[in-house]
Coordinates of C-alpha atoms and ligand atoms in Angstrom, one line a residue:
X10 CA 8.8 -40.5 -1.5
X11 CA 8.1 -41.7 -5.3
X12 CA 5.5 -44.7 -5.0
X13 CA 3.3 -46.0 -7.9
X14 CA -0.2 -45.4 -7.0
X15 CA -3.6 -46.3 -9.2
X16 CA -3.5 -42.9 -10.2
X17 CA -0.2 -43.2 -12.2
X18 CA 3.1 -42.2 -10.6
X19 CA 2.4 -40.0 -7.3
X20 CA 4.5 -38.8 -4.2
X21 CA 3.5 -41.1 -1.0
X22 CA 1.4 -39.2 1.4
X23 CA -0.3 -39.9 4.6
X24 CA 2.5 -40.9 6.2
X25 CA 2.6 -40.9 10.4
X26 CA 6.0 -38.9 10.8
X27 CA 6.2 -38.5 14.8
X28 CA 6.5 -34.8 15.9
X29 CA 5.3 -32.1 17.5
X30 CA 3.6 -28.6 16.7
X31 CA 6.6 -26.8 18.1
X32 CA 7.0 -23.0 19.3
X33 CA 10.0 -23.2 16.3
X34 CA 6.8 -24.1 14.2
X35 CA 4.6 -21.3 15.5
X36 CA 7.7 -19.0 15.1
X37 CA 7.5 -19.8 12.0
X38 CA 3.9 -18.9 11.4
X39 CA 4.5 -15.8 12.2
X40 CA 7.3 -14.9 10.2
X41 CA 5.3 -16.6 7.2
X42 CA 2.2 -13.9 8.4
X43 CA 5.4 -11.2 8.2
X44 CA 5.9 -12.0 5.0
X45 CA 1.8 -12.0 4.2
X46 CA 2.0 -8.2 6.2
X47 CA 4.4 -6.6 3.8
X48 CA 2.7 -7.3 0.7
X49 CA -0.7 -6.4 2.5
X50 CA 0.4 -3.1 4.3
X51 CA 1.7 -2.0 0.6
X52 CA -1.7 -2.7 -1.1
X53 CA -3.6 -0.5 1.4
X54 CA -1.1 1.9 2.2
X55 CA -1.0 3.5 -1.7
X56 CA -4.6 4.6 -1.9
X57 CA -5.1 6.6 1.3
X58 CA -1.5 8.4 0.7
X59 CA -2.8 9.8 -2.6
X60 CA -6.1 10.9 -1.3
X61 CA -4.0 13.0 1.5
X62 CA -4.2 16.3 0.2
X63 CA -0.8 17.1 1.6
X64 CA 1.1 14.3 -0.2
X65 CA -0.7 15.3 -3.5
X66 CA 0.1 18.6 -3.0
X67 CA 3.8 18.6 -2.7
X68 CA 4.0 15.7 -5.5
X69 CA 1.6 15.9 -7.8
X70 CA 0.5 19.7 -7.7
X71 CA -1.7 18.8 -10.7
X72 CA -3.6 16.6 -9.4
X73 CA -4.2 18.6 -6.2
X74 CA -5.5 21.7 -8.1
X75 CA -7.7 19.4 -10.1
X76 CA -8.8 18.0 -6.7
X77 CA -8.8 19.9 -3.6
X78 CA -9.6 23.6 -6.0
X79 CA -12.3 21.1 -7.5
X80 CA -11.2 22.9 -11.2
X81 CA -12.4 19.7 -12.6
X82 CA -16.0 19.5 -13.8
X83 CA -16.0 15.6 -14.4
X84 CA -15.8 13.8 -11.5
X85 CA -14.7 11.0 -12.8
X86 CA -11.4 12.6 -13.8
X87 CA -10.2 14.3 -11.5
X88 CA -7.9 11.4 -10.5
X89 CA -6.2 10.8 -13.6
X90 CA -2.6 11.2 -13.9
X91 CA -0.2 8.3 -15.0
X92 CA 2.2 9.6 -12.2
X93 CA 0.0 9.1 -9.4
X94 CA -0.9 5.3 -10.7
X95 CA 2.8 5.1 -11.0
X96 CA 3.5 5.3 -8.0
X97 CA 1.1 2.5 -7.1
X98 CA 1.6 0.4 -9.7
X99 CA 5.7 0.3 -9.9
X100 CA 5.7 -2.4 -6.9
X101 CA 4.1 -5.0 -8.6
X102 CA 6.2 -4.9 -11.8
X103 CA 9.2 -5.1 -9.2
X104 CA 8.0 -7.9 -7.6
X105 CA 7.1 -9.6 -10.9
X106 CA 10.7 -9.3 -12.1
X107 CA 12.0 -10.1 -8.0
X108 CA 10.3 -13.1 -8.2
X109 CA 11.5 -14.3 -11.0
X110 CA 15.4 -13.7 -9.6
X111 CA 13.8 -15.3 -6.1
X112 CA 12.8 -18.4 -7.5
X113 CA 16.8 -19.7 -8.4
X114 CA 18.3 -17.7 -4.6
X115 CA 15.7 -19.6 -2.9
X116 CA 16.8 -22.8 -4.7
X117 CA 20.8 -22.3 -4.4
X118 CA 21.1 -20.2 -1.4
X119 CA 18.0 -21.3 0.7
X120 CA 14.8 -19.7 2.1
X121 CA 16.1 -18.1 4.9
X122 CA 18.0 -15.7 2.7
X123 CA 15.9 -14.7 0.2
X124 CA 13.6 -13.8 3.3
X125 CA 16.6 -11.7 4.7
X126 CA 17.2 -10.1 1.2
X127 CA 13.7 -9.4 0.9
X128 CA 13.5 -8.0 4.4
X129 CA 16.2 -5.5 3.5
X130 CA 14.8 -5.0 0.2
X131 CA 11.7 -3.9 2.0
X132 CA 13.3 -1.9 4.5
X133 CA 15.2 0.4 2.5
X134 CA 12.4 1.1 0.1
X135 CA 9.8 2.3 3.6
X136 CA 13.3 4.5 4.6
X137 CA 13.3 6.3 1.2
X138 CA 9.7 6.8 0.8
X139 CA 9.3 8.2 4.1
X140 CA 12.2 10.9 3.5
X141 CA 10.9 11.3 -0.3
X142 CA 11.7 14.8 -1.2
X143 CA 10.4 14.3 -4.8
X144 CA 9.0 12.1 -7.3
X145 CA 11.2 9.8 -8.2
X146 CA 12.7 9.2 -4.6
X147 CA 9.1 8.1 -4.3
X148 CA 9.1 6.1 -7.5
X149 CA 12.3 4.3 -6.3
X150 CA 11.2 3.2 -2.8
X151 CA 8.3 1.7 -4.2
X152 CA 10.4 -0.2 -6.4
X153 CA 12.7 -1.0 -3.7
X154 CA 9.3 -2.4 -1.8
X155 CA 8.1 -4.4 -4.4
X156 CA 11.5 -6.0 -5.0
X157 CA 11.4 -7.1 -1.3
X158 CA 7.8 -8.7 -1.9
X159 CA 9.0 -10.9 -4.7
X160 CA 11.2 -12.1 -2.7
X161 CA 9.2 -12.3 0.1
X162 CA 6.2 -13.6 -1.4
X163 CA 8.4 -16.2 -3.4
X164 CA 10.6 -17.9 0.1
X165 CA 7.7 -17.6 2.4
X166 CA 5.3 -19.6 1.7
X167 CA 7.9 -22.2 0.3
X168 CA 9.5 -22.2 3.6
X169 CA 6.5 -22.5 5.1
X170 CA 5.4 -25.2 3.5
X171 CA 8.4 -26.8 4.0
X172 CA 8.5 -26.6 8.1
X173 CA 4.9 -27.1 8.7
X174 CA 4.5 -30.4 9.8
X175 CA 2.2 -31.6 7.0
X176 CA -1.1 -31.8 8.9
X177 CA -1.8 -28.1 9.0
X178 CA -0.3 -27.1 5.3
X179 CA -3.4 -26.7 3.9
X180 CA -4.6 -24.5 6.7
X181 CA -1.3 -22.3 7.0
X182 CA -2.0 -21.5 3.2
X183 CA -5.0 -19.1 3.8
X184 CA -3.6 -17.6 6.8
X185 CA -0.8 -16.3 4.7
X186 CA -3.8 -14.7 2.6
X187 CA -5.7 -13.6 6.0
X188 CA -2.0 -12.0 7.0
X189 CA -1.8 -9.9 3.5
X190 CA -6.1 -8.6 5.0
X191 CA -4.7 -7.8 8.4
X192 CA -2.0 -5.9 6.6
X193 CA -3.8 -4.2 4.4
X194 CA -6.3 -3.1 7.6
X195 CA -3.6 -1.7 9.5
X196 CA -2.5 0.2 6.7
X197 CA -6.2 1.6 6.2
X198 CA -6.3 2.3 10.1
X199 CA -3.0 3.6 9.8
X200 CA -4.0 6.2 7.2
X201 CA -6.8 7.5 9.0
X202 CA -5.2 8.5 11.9
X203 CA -1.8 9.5 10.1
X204 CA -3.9 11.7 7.6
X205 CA -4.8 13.6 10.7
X206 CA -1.4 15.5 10.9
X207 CA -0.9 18.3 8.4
X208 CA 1.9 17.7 6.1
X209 CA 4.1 15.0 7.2
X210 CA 1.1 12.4 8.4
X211 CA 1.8 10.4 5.0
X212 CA 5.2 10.3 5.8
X213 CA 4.7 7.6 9.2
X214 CA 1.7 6.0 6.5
X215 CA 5.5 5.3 4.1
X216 CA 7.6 4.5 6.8
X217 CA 5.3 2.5 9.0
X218 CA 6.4 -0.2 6.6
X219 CA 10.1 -0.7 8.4
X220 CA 8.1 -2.4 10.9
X221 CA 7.3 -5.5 9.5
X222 CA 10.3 -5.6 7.5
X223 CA 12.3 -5.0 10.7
X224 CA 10.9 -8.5 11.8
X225 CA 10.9 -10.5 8.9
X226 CA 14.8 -9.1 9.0
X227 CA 15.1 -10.4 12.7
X228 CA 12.8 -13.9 12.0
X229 CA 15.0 -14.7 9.1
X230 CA 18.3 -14.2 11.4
X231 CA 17.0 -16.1 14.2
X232 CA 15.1 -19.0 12.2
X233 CA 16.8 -22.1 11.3
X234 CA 16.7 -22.8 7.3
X235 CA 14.6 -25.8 6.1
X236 CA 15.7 -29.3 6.2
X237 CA 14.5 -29.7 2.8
X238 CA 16.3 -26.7 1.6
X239 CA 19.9 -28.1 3.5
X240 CA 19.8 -31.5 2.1
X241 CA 19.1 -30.0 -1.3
X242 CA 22.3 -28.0 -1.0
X243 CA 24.0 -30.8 0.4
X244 CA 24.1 -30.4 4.0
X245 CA 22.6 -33.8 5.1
X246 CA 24.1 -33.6 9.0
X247 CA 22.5 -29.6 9.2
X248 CA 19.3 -30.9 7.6
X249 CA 18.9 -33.8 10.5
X250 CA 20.0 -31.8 13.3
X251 CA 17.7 -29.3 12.2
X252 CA 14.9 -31.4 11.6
X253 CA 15.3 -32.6 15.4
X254 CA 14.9 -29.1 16.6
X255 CA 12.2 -28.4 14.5
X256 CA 9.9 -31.3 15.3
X257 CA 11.0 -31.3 18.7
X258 CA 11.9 -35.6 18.7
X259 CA 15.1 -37.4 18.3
X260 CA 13.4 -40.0 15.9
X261 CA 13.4 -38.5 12.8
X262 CA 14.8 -40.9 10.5
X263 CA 11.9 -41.6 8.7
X264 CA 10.9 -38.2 7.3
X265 CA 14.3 -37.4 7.2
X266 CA 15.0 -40.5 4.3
X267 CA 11.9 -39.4 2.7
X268 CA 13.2 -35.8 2.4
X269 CA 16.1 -37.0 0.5
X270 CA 14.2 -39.5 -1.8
X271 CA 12.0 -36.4 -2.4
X272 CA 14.8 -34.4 -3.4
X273 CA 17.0 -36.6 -5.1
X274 CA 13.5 -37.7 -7.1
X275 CA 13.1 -33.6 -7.9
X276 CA 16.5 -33.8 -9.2
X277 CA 15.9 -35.7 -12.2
X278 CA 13.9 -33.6 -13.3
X279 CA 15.6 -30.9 -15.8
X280 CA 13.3 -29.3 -17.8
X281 CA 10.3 -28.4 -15.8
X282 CA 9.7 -25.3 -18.0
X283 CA 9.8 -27.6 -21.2
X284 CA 7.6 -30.3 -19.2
X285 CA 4.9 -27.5 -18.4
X286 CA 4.4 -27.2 -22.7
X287 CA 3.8 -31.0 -22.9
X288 CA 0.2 -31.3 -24.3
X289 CA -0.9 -33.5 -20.6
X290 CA 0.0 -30.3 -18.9
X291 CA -2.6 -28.2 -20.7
X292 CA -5.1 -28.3 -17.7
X293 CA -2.3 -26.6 -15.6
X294 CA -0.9 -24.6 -17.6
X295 CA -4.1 -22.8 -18.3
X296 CA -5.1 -22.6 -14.6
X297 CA -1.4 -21.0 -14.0
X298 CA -2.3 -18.2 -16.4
X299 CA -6.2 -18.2 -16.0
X300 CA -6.4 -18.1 -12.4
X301 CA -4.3 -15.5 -11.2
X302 CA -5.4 -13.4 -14.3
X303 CA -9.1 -13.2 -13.4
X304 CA -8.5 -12.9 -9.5
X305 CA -7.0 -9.4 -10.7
X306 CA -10.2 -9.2 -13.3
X307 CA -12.4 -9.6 -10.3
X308 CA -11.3 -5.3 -9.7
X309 CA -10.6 -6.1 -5.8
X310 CA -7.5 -3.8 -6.2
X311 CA -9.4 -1.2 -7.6
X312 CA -11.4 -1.1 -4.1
X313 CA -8.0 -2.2 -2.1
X314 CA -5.8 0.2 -3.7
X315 CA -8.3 3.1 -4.8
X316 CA -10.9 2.9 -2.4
X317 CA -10.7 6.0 -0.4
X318 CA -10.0 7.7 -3.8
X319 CA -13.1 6.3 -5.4
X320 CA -15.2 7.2 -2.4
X321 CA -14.0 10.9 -2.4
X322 CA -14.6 10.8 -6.3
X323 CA -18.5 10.0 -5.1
X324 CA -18.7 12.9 -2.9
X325 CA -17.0 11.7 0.7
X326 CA -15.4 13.9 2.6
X327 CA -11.4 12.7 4.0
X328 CA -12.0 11.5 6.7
X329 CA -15.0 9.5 5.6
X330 CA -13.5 8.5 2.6
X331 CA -10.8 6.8 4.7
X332 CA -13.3 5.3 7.5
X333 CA -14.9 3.7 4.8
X334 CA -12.1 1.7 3.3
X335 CA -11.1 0.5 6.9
X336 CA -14.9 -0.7 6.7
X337 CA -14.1 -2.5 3.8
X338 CA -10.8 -3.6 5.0
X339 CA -12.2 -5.1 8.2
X340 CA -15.1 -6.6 6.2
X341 CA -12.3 -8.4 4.1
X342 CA -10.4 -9.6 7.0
X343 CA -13.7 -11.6 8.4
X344 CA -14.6 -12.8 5.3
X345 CA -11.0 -14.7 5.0
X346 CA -12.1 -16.7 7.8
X347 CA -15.2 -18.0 6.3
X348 CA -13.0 -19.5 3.9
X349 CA -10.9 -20.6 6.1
X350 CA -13.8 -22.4 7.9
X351 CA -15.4 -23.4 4.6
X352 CA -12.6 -24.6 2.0
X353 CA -12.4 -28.3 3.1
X354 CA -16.3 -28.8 3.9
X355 CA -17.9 -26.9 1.1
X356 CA -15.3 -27.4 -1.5
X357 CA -13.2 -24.6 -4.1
X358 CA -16.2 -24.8 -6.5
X359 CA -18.5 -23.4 -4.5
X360 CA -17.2 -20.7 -3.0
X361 CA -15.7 -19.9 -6.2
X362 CA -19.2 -19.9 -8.1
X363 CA -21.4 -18.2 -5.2
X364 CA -18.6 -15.7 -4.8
X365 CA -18.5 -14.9 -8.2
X366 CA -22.1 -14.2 -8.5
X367 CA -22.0 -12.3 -5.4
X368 CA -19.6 -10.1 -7.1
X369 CA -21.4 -9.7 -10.4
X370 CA -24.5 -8.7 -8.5
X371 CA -22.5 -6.0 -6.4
X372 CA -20.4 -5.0 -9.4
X373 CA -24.0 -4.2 -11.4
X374 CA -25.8 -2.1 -8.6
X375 CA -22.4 -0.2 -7.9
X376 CA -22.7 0.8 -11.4
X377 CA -26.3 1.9 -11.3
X378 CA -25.7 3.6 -8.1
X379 CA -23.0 5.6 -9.7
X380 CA -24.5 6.0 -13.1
X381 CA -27.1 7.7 -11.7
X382 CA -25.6 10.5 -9.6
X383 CA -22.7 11.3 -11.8
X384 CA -24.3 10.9 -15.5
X385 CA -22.4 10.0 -18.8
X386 CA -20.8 13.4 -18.0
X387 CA -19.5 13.0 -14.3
X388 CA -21.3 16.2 -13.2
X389 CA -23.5 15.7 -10.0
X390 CA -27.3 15.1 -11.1
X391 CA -28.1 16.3 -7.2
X392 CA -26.6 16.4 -4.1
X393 CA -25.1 12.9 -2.7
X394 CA -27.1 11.6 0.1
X395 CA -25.7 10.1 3.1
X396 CA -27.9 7.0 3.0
X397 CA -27.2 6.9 -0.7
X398 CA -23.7 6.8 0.2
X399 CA -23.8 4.1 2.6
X400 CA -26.0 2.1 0.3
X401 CA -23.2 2.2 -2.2
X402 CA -20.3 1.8 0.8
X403 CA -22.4 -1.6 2.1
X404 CA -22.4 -2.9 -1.8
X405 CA -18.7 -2.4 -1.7
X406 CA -18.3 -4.5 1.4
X407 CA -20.3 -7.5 0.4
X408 CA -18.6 -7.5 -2.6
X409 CA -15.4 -7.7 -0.7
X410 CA -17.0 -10.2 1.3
X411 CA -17.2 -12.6 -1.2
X412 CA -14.1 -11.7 -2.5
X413 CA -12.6 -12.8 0.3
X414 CA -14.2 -15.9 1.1
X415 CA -14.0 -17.6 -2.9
X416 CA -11.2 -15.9 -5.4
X417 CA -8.7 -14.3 -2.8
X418 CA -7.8 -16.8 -1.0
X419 CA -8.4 -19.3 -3.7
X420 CA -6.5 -17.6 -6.6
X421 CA -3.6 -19.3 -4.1
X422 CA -4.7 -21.9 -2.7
X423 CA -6.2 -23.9 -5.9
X424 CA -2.5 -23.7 -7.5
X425 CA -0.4 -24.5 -5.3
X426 CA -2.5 -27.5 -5.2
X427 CA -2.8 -28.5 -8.5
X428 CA 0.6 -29.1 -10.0
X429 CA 2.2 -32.3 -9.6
X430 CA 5.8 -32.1 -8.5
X431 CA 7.7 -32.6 -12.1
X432 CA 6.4 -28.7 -13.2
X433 CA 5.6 -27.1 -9.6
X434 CA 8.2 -24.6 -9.4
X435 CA 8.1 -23.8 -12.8
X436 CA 4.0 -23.4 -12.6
X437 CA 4.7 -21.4 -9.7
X438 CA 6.4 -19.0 -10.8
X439 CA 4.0 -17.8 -13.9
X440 CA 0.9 -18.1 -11.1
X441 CA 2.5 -15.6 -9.1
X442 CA 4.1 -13.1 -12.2
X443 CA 0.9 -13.1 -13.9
X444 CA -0.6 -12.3 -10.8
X445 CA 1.7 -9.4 -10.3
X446 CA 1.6 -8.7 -14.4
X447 CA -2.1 -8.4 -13.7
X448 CA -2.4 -6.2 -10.7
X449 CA 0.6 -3.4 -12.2
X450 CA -2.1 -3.4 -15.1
X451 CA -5.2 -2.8 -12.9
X452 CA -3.5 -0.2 -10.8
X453 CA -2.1 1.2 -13.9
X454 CA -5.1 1.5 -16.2
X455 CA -7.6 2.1 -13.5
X456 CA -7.6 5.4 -13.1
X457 CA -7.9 6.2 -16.6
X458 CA -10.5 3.3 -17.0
X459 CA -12.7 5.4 -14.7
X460 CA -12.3 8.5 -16.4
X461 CA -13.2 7.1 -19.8
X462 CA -15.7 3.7 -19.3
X463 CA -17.0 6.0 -16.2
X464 CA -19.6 3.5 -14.4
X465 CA -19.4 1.6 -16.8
X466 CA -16.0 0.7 -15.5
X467 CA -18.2 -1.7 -13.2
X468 CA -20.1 -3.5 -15.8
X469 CA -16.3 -4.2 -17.7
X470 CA -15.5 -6.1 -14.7
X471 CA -18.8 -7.6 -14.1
X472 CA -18.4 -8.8 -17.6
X473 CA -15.2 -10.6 -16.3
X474 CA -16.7 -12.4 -13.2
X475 CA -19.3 -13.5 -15.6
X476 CA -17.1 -15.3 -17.7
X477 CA -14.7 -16.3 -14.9
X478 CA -17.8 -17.9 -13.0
X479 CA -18.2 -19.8 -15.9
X480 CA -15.1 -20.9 -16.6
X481 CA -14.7 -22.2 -13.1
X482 CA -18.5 -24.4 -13.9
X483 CA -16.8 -25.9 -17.0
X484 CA -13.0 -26.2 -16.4
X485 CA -12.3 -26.5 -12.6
X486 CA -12.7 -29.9 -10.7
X487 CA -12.8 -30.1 -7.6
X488 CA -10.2 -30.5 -5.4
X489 CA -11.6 -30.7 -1.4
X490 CA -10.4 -33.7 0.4
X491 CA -8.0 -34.9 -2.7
X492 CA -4.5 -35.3 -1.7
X493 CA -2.1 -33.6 -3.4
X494 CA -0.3 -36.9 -4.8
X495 CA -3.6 -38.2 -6.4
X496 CA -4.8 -35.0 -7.4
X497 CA -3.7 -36.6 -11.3
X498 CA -7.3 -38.3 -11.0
X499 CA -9.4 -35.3 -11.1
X500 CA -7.8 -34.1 -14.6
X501 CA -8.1 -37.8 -16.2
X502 CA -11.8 -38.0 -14.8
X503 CA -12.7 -34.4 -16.4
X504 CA -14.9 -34.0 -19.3
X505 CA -12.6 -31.7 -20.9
X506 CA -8.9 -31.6 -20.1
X507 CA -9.4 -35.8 -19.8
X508 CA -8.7 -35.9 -23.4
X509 CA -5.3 -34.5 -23.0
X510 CA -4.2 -36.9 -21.4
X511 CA -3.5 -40.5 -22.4
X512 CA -2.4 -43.6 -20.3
X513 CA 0.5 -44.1 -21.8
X514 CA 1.5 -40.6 -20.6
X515 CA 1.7 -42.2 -17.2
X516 CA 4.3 -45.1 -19.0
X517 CA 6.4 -42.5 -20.2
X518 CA 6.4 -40.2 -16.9
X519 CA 7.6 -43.0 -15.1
X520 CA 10.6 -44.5 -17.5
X521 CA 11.3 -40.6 -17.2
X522 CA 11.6 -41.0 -13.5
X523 CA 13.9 -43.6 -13.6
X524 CA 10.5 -46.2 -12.3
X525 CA 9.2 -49.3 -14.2
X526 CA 6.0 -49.1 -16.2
X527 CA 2.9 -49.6 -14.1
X528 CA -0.5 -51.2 -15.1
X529 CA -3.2 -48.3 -15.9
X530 CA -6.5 -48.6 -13.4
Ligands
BGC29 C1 -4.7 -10.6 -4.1 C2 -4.4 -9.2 -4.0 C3 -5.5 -8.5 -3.3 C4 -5.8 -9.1 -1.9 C5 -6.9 -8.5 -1.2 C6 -5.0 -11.2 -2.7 O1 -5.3 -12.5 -2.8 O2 -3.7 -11.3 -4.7 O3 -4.2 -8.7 -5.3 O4 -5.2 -7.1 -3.1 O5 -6.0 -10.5 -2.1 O6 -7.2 -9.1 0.0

């Protein structure tokens, strides 16, 4: 509930609402690690599909003749073809444009059924790509797949957020990010036995995505919607019964009157889309743009989504060319749980900084490694080694590794943290498009990168984790252990976005707000 606070106008926290973790909670969880699966299984599921030689073969004949005849000299082009990056790359401009539609359902209609949209979504998208018959049935699923992850990715975590009982939101946060690694693993796993049967194994890779969407489907049916969704849309006696059931209590009052203070506060405010250009929001704004744009610069999805490509470019056979990426996919899985172990004791800025430098290092020697085998002109200098190519495959996973454990996670985490209440959605929403902008762009260009920057590829995005690293030193406070309320305090104390904000900001925020002015500590 609105309080006044030394920090300036803040949203009370800390409060001992009575309740239990109930199995309605832990259901919950799970459908929130659904809605992480989907998105997952589609990031790992595009790469090994194009490196199946039957897939490539009856869509992009091309591209097989290049490949599998080897009629292409330069290794580093084989791969090239703006139809096979399409193919990748269409889901994430979906999901940029679902998301955007998401964000009002989700307000008007509740959480529930933007999940059960999204399922569906989802669902009919796995049917048609598995049945694909040509390109653009192919083309179409994926869109239909990325429209169900904007809608997914948007009313998850939201609802989430909204049923956990407030001690374990911070934690719930990165196990929707370690849910999008487990999917993406099973999707590598998935490929490497599917890519066993001849013809038709990439078709159970496509539709093994009905699965999740099948329960997220079924968890949105069953689940009740969120109390703080209800009372938003009027429903106060729903909301309290609800609320009941959730925490498992009768007494409920408390959080209950808070809910609706909450809301009724959120009400007032109109314009959060013309509050976000207000010169004290600079800080955010910038993170809202900055932060999901150089998690994508970091070139994870060029090892999520092109890894058993890349590997076959350097001279891996299939099968070992899919192993490898489950490697990296269960390296990326364990990793998420050093973060997860490490974000409150260590703090964002460290895992951020070491991870980034861990990265840079990896991103350098991958370069070399490659450099030296294939030349400026892509033509083997001499036969690839096996330990040469596990050198370069163990690179790859530590820089997954730290991947994991600082800018995946935390290219979610550190916004949804960040913006206080007045521009949330609204900051929100460009996190997660320029996030998807970002990704469409990598799996777009990336193929094409390769062929022309060749190893240098590597140094362009080392180049980026430089910078980001050292963005992060100058711009990013801290954030462990501040509550979410207060977290107007780290901005004001900051040697550089301090300036943009001035006490009487804090005057004019509350008369906004309909509270009185407040003395300035
Ligand atoms: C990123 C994805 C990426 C995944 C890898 C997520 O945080 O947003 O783009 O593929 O991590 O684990």
């Amino acid at each position: 509930m609105p309080m006044q606070s030394g920090g300036g106008f803040v949203f009370q926290h800390e409060k001992e609402y009575p309740g239990n973790l109930t199995p309605f909670v832990l259901v919950t969880c799970i459908v929130a690690a659904m809605g992480g699966l989907i998105f997952g299984y589609d990031i790992g599921i595009s790469g090994g599909v194009t490196s199946m030689p039957s897939f490539l073969k009856d869509f992009f004949p091309s591209v097989y003749k290049k490949e599998e005849l080897n009629t292409s000299t330069n290794q580093y082009c084989k791969f090239d073809s703006q139809i096979v990056t399409l193919f990748t790359s269409t889901l994430y401009i979906a999901a940029l444009l679902a998301s955007l539609v998401a964000s009002t359902v989700t307000r008007k209609l509740g959480r529930r059924l933007s999940m059960l949209v999204g399922g569906f979504l989802f669902c009919s998208g796995a049917i048609i790509n598995a049945l694909a018959q040509n390109v653009a049935m192919l083309i179409i699923g994926r869109a239909l797949l990325g429209f169900g992850v904007g809608f997914a990715n948007q009313s998850v975590p939201l609802y989430l957020a909204e049923m956990a009982p407030y001690k374990y939101r911070g934690a719930l946060n990165i196990i929707f990010q370690l849910s999008i690694t487990i999917g993406i693993l099973v999707a590598n796993v998935l490929n490497y036995f599917f890519a066993m049967i001849d013809n038709w194994g990439w078709r159970l890779s496509l539709g093994g995505a009905t699965i999740p969407a099948i329960i997220i489907i079924i968890g949105s049916l069953v689940l009740p919607d969120t109390p703080n969704s209800l009372i938003e849309r009027g429903m106060h006696d729903k909301a309290i019964s609800n609320l009941r059931k959730i925490r498992g209590i009768e007494q409920v009052d408390k959080e209950f009157n808070d809910l609706v203070e909450a809301s009724e506060a959120s009400k007032k405010v109109n314009h959060p889309w013309r509050n976000l250009l207000q010169r004290r929001y600079r800080s955010h704004l910038t993170m809202a743009i900055a932060i999901p744009f150089f998690q994508q610069f970091t070139g994870i999805n060029v090892i999520m989504f092109y890894a058993p490509i890349l590997f076959k470019t350097i001279g891996f056979q299939n099968n070992a060319s899919l192993m490898s990426s489950v490697i990296t996919g269960a390296f990326n899985v364990l990793a998420t749980l050093v973060s997860i172990y490490g974000v409150d004791k260590w703090g964002r800025r460290i895992l951020f900084i070491e991870g980034g430098i861990q990265m840079f290092v990896c991103q350098v020697v991958v370069a070399i490694l490659i450099g030296l085998k294939f030349r400026v002109s892509g033509n083997l200098s001499s036969q690839v080694h096996q330990w040469y190519a596990i050198v370069l495959v163990l690179f790859i996973c530590t820089y997954v590794c730290a991947f994991a454990w600082s800018w995946g996670p935390l290219g979610w985490l550190v916004p949804s943290e960040i913006f206080p209440l007045e521009i949330r959605s609204a900051a929100q929403s460009i996190n997660v498009s320029v996030n998807m902008f970002f990704t469409f762009v990598v799996a777009q260009v990336f193929l094409t990168m390769l062929c022309h920057l060749k190893f240098g590829l590597f140094l362009f995005f080392a180049f980026f984790l430089f910078l980001m690293s050292v963005f992060i030193y100058f711009f990013l406070p801290e954030t462990k252990g501040m509550p979410i309320e207060e977290m107007s305090i780290v901005w004001k104390n900051h040697w550089f976005w301090g300036r943009f904000i001035t006490h009487n900001d804090d005057d004019l925020k509350m008369a906004k707000m309909g509270q009185p002015p407040k003395r300035f500590h």
